[in-house]
mmCIF file of C-alpha atoms in Angstrom:
data_model
loop_
_atom_site.group_PDB
_atom_site.id
_atom_site.type_symbol
_atom_site.label_atom_id
_atom_site.label_comp_id
_atom_site.label_asym_id
_atom_site.label_seq_id
_atom_site.Cartn_x
_atom_site.Cartn_y
_atom_site.Cartn_z
ATOM 1 C CA MET A 1208 15.365 102.361 56.538
ATOM 2 C CA LYS A 1209 12.345 103.890 58.329
ATOM 3 C CA THR A 1210 10.870 102.214 61.463
ATOM 4 C CA ASP A 1211 7.006 101.986 62.097
ATOM 5 C CA THR A 1212 6.341 103.867 65.265
ATOM 6 C CA MET A 1213 2.506 103.645 64.524
ATOM 7 C CA GLN A 1214 0.667 101.457 67.536
ATOM 8 C CA ASP A 1215 -2.725 100.213 67.721
ATOM 9 C CA GLU A 1216 -5.105 102.498 69.603
ATOM 10 C CA PRO A 1217 -5.939 100.946 73.135
ATOM 11 C CA LYS A 1218 -9.132 99.444 73.746
ATOM 12 C CA LEU A 1219 -9.327 101.077 77.116
ATOM 13 C CA ILE A 1220 -6.881 103.255 79.280
ATOM 14 C CA LEU A 1221 -7.144 102.917 83.150
ATOM 15 C CA THR A 1222 -5.514 105.977 85.008
ATOM 16 C CA TYR A 1223 -6.308 108.902 87.795
ATOM 17 C CA PRO A 1224 -9.227 110.841 86.399
ATOM 18 C CA HIS A 1225 -7.320 114.318 86.236
ATOM 19 C CA LYS A 1226 -10.405 116.602 86.377
ATOM 20 C CA THR A 1227 -12.206 115.322 89.290
ATOM 21 C CA ILE A 1228 -13.800 117.245 92.173
ATOM 22 C CA LEU A 1229 -11.438 115.335 94.403
ATOM 23 C CA ASN A 1230 -8.379 116.686 92.469
ATOM 24 C CA TRP A 1231 -9.751 120.082 92.858
ATOM 25 C CA ILE A 1232 -10.472 120.076 96.700
ATOM 26 C CA ALA A 1233 -6.839 118.504 97.096
ATOM 27 C CA PHE A 1234 -5.219 121.344 95.203
ATOM 28 C CA VAL A 1235 -7.100 123.892 96.934
ATOM 29 C CA THR A 1236 -6.312 122.421 100.503
ATOM 30 C CA ILE A 1237 -2.758 122.212 99.420
ATOM 31 C CA ILE A 1238 -2.631 125.920 98.600
ATOM 32 C CA SER A 1239 -4.932 126.977 101.687
ATOM 33 C CA PHE A 1240 -2.666 124.995 104.391
ATOM 34 C CA SER A 1241 0.457 126.576 102.481
ATOM 35 C CA LEU A 1242 -0.905 130.119 103.051
ATOM 36 C CA ILE A 1243 -1.817 129.528 106.610
ATOM 37 C CA VAL A 1244 1.522 128.183 107.624
ATOM 38 C CA MET A 1245 3.285 130.966 106.042
ATOM 39 C CA TRP A 1246 1.069 133.362 107.689
ATOM 40 C CA ILE A 1247 1.418 132.067 110.984
ATOM 41 C CA LEU A 1248 4.954 131.816 110.426
ATOM 42 C CA LYS A 1249 5.287 135.384 109.349
ATOM 43 C CA ASN A 1250 3.442 136.642 112.555
ATOM 44 C CA LEU A 1251 5.228 134.456 114.790
ATOM 45 C CA ILE A 1252 8.802 135.844 113.371
ATOM 46 C CA HIS A 1253 7.331 139.532 113.749
ATOM 47 C CA ASP A 1254 6.551 138.749 117.370
ATOM 48 C CA GLY A 1255 10.206 137.476 118.408
ATOM 49 C CA THR A 1256 9.466 136.189 121.778
ATOM 50 C CA ASP A 1257 10.798 132.927 123.187
ATOM 51 C CA GLU A 1258 7.025 131.524 122.813
ATOM 52 C CA SER A 1259 6.896 132.210 119.250
ATOM 53 C CA GLY A 1260 10.710 130.887 118.888
ATOM 54 C CA ARG A 1261 9.177 127.377 120.119
ATOM 55 C CA MET A 1262 5.983 127.532 117.802
ATOM 56 C CA ILE A 1263 8.230 128.460 114.895
ATOM 57 C CA ILE A 1264 10.284 125.297 115.706
ATOM 58 C CA VAL A 1265 7.206 123.109 116.282
ATOM 59 C CA ILE A 1266 5.491 124.318 112.769
ATOM 60 C CA ALA A 1267 9.093 123.555 111.287
ATOM 61 C CA LEU A 1268 9.165 119.948 112.427
ATOM 62 C CA VAL A 1269 5.292 119.202 112.111
ATOM 63 C CA CYS A 1270 3.814 121.241 109.726
ATOM 64 C CA ILE A 1271 6.080 121.623 106.667
ATOM 65 C CA PRO A 1272 6.942 117.989 106.549
ATOM 66 C CA LEU A 1273 3.112 117.406 106.381
ATOM 67 C CA LEU A 1274 2.731 119.958 103.559
ATOM 68 C CA LEU A 1275 5.428 118.264 101.756
ATOM 69 C CA CYS A 1276 3.905 114.901 102.336
ATOM 70 C CA LEU A 1277 0.576 116.267 100.829
ATOM 71 C CA LEU A 1278 2.285 117.771 97.968
ATOM 72 C CA VAL A 1279 4.169 114.342 97.080
ATOM 73 C CA CYS A 1280 1.096 112.655 97.653
ATOM 74 C CA TYR A 1281 -1.014 114.882 95.228
ATOM 75 C CA PHE A 1282 1.810 114.983 92.528
ATOM 76 C CA TYR A 1283 2.137 111.202 92.347
ATOM 77 C CA LEU A 1284 -1.404 109.928 92.944
ATOM 78 C CA ASN A 1285 -2.020 109.773 89.145
ATOM 79 C CA ALA A 1286 1.448 108.122 88.566
ATOM 80 C CA VAL A 1287 0.282 104.773 87.223
ATOM 81 C CA LYS A 1288 -1.812 103.886 84.226
ATOM 82 C CA LEU A 1289 -2.967 100.699 82.567
ATOM 83 C CA GLU A 1290 -3.846 100.272 78.744
ATOM 84 C CA ILE A 1291 -5.610 97.250 77.247
ATOM 85 C CA ASP A 1292 -5.275 96.600 73.453
ATOM 86 C CA LYS A 1293 -7.340 94.855 71.031
ATOM 87 C CA ASN A 1294 -5.678 91.456 71.606
ATOM 88 C CA ASN A 1295 -6.104 91.591 75.285
ATOM 89 C CA TYR A 1296 -2.696 92.361 76.138
ATOM 90 C CA LEU A 1297 -2.055 94.714 79.173
ATOM 91 C CA LYS A 1298 0.738 97.201 79.529
ATOM 92 C CA TYR A 1299 1.336 98.536 82.964
ATOM 93 C CA TYR A 1300 3.175 102.294 83.011
ATOM 94 C CA THR A 1301 4.093 104.516 85.649
ATOM 95 C CA TYR A 1302 5.303 107.773 84.827
ATOM 96 C CA GLY A 1303 8.959 109.024 85.116
ATOM 97 C CA SER A 1304 10.233 112.650 85.582
ATOM 98 C CA ARG A 1305 8.566 115.292 83.212
ATOM 99 C CA GLY A 1306 5.420 113.051 82.610
ATOM 100 C CA HIS A 1307 6.939 110.748 80.402
ATOM 101 C CA SER A 1308 5.059 107.352 80.945
ATOM 102 C CA VAL A 1309 7.610 104.407 81.315
ATOM 103 C CA LEU A 1310 6.291 100.950 80.504
ATOM 104 C CA HIS A 1311 6.978 98.626 83.648
ATOM 105 C CA PHE A 1312 5.173 95.502 83.113
ATOM 106 C CA ARG A 1313 3.344 93.752 80.153
ATOM 107 C CA PHE A 1314 0.933 90.921 80.460
ATOM 108 C CA THR A 1315 -2.476 89.291 79.338
ATOM 109 C CA LEU A 1316 -5.592 88.464 80.998
ATOM 110 C CA GLU A 1317 -4.927 85.315 81.505
ATOM 111 C CA ASP A 1318 -1.935 86.423 84.045
ATOM 112 C CA ILE A 1319 -4.115 88.041 86.452
ATOM 113 C CA GLN A 1320 -4.854 85.504 89.248
ATOM 114 C CA GLU A 1321 -7.126 87.705 91.505
ATOM 115 C CA ILE A 1322 -8.629 91.034 91.115
ATOM 116 C CA LYS A 1323 -10.398 93.286 93.301
ATOM 117 C CA GLY A 1324 -12.274 96.390 92.833
ATOM 118 C CA SER A 1325 -13.234 98.744 95.616
ATOM 119 C CA LYS A 1326 -15.372 102.119 95.260
ATOM 120 C CA LEU A 1327 -13.863 105.500 96.364
ATOM 121 C CA PRO A 1328 -15.779 108.615 96.633
ATOM 122 C CA LEU A 1329 -16.467 111.119 93.829
ATOM 123 C CA GLY A 1330 -17.074 108.724 90.895
ATOM 124 C CA CYS A 1331 -13.740 106.921 91.453
ATOM 125 C CA SER A 1332 -12.722 103.141 92.101
ATOM 126 C CA LYS A 1333 -9.357 101.350 92.851
ATOM 127 C CA VAL A 1334 -8.260 98.278 91.170
ATOM 128 C CA THR A 1335 -6.042 95.769 92.782
ATOM 129 C CA MET A 1336 -4.498 92.911 90.831
ATOM 130 C CA LYS A 1337 -2.444 89.952 91.606
ATOM 131 C CA ILE A 1338 -0.290 89.137 88.347
ATOM 132 C CA LYS A 1339 1.706 85.854 87.809
ATOM 133 C CA ASN A 1340 4.763 86.061 85.695
ATOM 134 C CA PRO A 1341 4.588 89.332 84.223
ATOM 135 C CA ILE A 1342 7.316 90.608 81.571
ATOM 136 C CA PHE A 1343 9.309 93.032 82.966
ATOM 137 C CA CYS A 1344 10.144 95.900 80.079
ATOM 138 C CA GLY A 1345 13.100 97.859 81.499
ATOM 139 C CA PHE A 1346 16.414 97.812 79.469
ATOM 140 C CA CYS A 1347 15.618 94.441 78.481
ATOM 141 C CA GLU A 1348 12.387 92.393 78.309
ATOM 142 C CA LYS A 1349 12.567 89.698 81.186
ATOM 143 C CA LYS A 1350 9.898 87.289 82.470
ATOM 144 C CA ILE A 1351 9.612 87.390 86.302
ATOM 145 C CA ASP A 1352 9.073 84.261 87.896
ATOM 146 C CA LYS A 1353 6.953 85.632 90.851
ATOM 147 C CA GLN A 1354 3.587 87.244 91.719
ATOM 148 C CA ILE A 1355 3.400 91.072 91.774
ATOM 149 C CA ASN A 1356 0.333 93.132 92.694
ATOM 150 C CA VAL A 1357 -0.432 96.246 91.223
ATOM 151 C CA SER A 1358 -3.350 98.730 91.885
ATOM 152 C CA ILE A 1359 -4.770 101.521 89.870
ATOM 153 C CA ILE A 1360 -7.305 104.396 90.797
ATOM 154 C CA ALA A 1361 -9.516 105.188 87.535
ATOM 155 C CA GLU A 1362 -13.163 106.374 86.994
ATOM 156 C CA LYS A 1363 -15.646 104.204 88.145
ATOM 157 C CA GLU A 1364 -17.371 103.176 84.695
ATOM 158 C CA LYS A 1365 -13.804 101.936 83.140
ATOM 159 C CA VAL A 1366 -12.984 99.935 86.645
ATOM 160 C CA ASP A 1367 -16.328 97.934 85.963
ATOM 161 C CA PHE A 1368 -15.976 97.534 82.329
ATOM 162 C CA PHE A 1369 -12.615 96.045 82.910
ATOM 163 C CA ILE A 1370 -13.623 93.867 85.691
ATOM 164 C CA GLN A 1371 -16.371 92.430 83.587
ATOM 165 C CA GLU A 1372 -14.104 92.073 80.793
ATOM 166 C CA PHE A 1373 -11.827 90.072 83.147
ATOM 167 C CA LEU A 1374 -14.905 88.037 84.330
ATOM 168 C CA ASN A 1375 -15.910 87.252 80.757
ATOM 169 C CA GLN A 1376 -12.303 86.212 79.698
ATOM 170 C CA HIS A 1377 -12.471 83.784 82.571
ATOM 171 C CA SER A 1378 -15.754 82.380 82.289
ATOM 172 C CA ASP A 1379 -15.365 81.563 78.553
ATOM 173 C CA LYS A 1380 -12.454 79.338 79.799
ATOM 174 C CA VAL A 1381 -14.627 77.287 82.177
#
């Protein structure tokens, strides 16, 4: 018995652009901040005075949590993806451990009640949508009887195309 695992190619995929200048700036900032903190800690430990001991505590309480927060934001900034297939069904994915994407919600363009786009620097835009009654795709499919909000950061051109597609779909209904 064979199962058909072939799926249709999506019409549009909205996901964080991995190769942007913003990504490189964030990566370089995190690395340089890490090296500066380690260099300061090394010099303070080498001094061994009471003042250096206090500075080590301050760095441990302020800079290291800040660095960890930056790392988490950097690694999970691109943790969502929205696929639109040819039948105008939308699939909202998040990335699980080790880069495997997990399907969370499925809905149609008609389920979107409100859509907002905001421009971000370096050729990116953010789409925020209010979706009524999506289908949760966890262990079993279940229709959620409430409104949810989802946000995606993607390339500006793809976001503009998606919003235009949504507006065309709603203008055809009226």
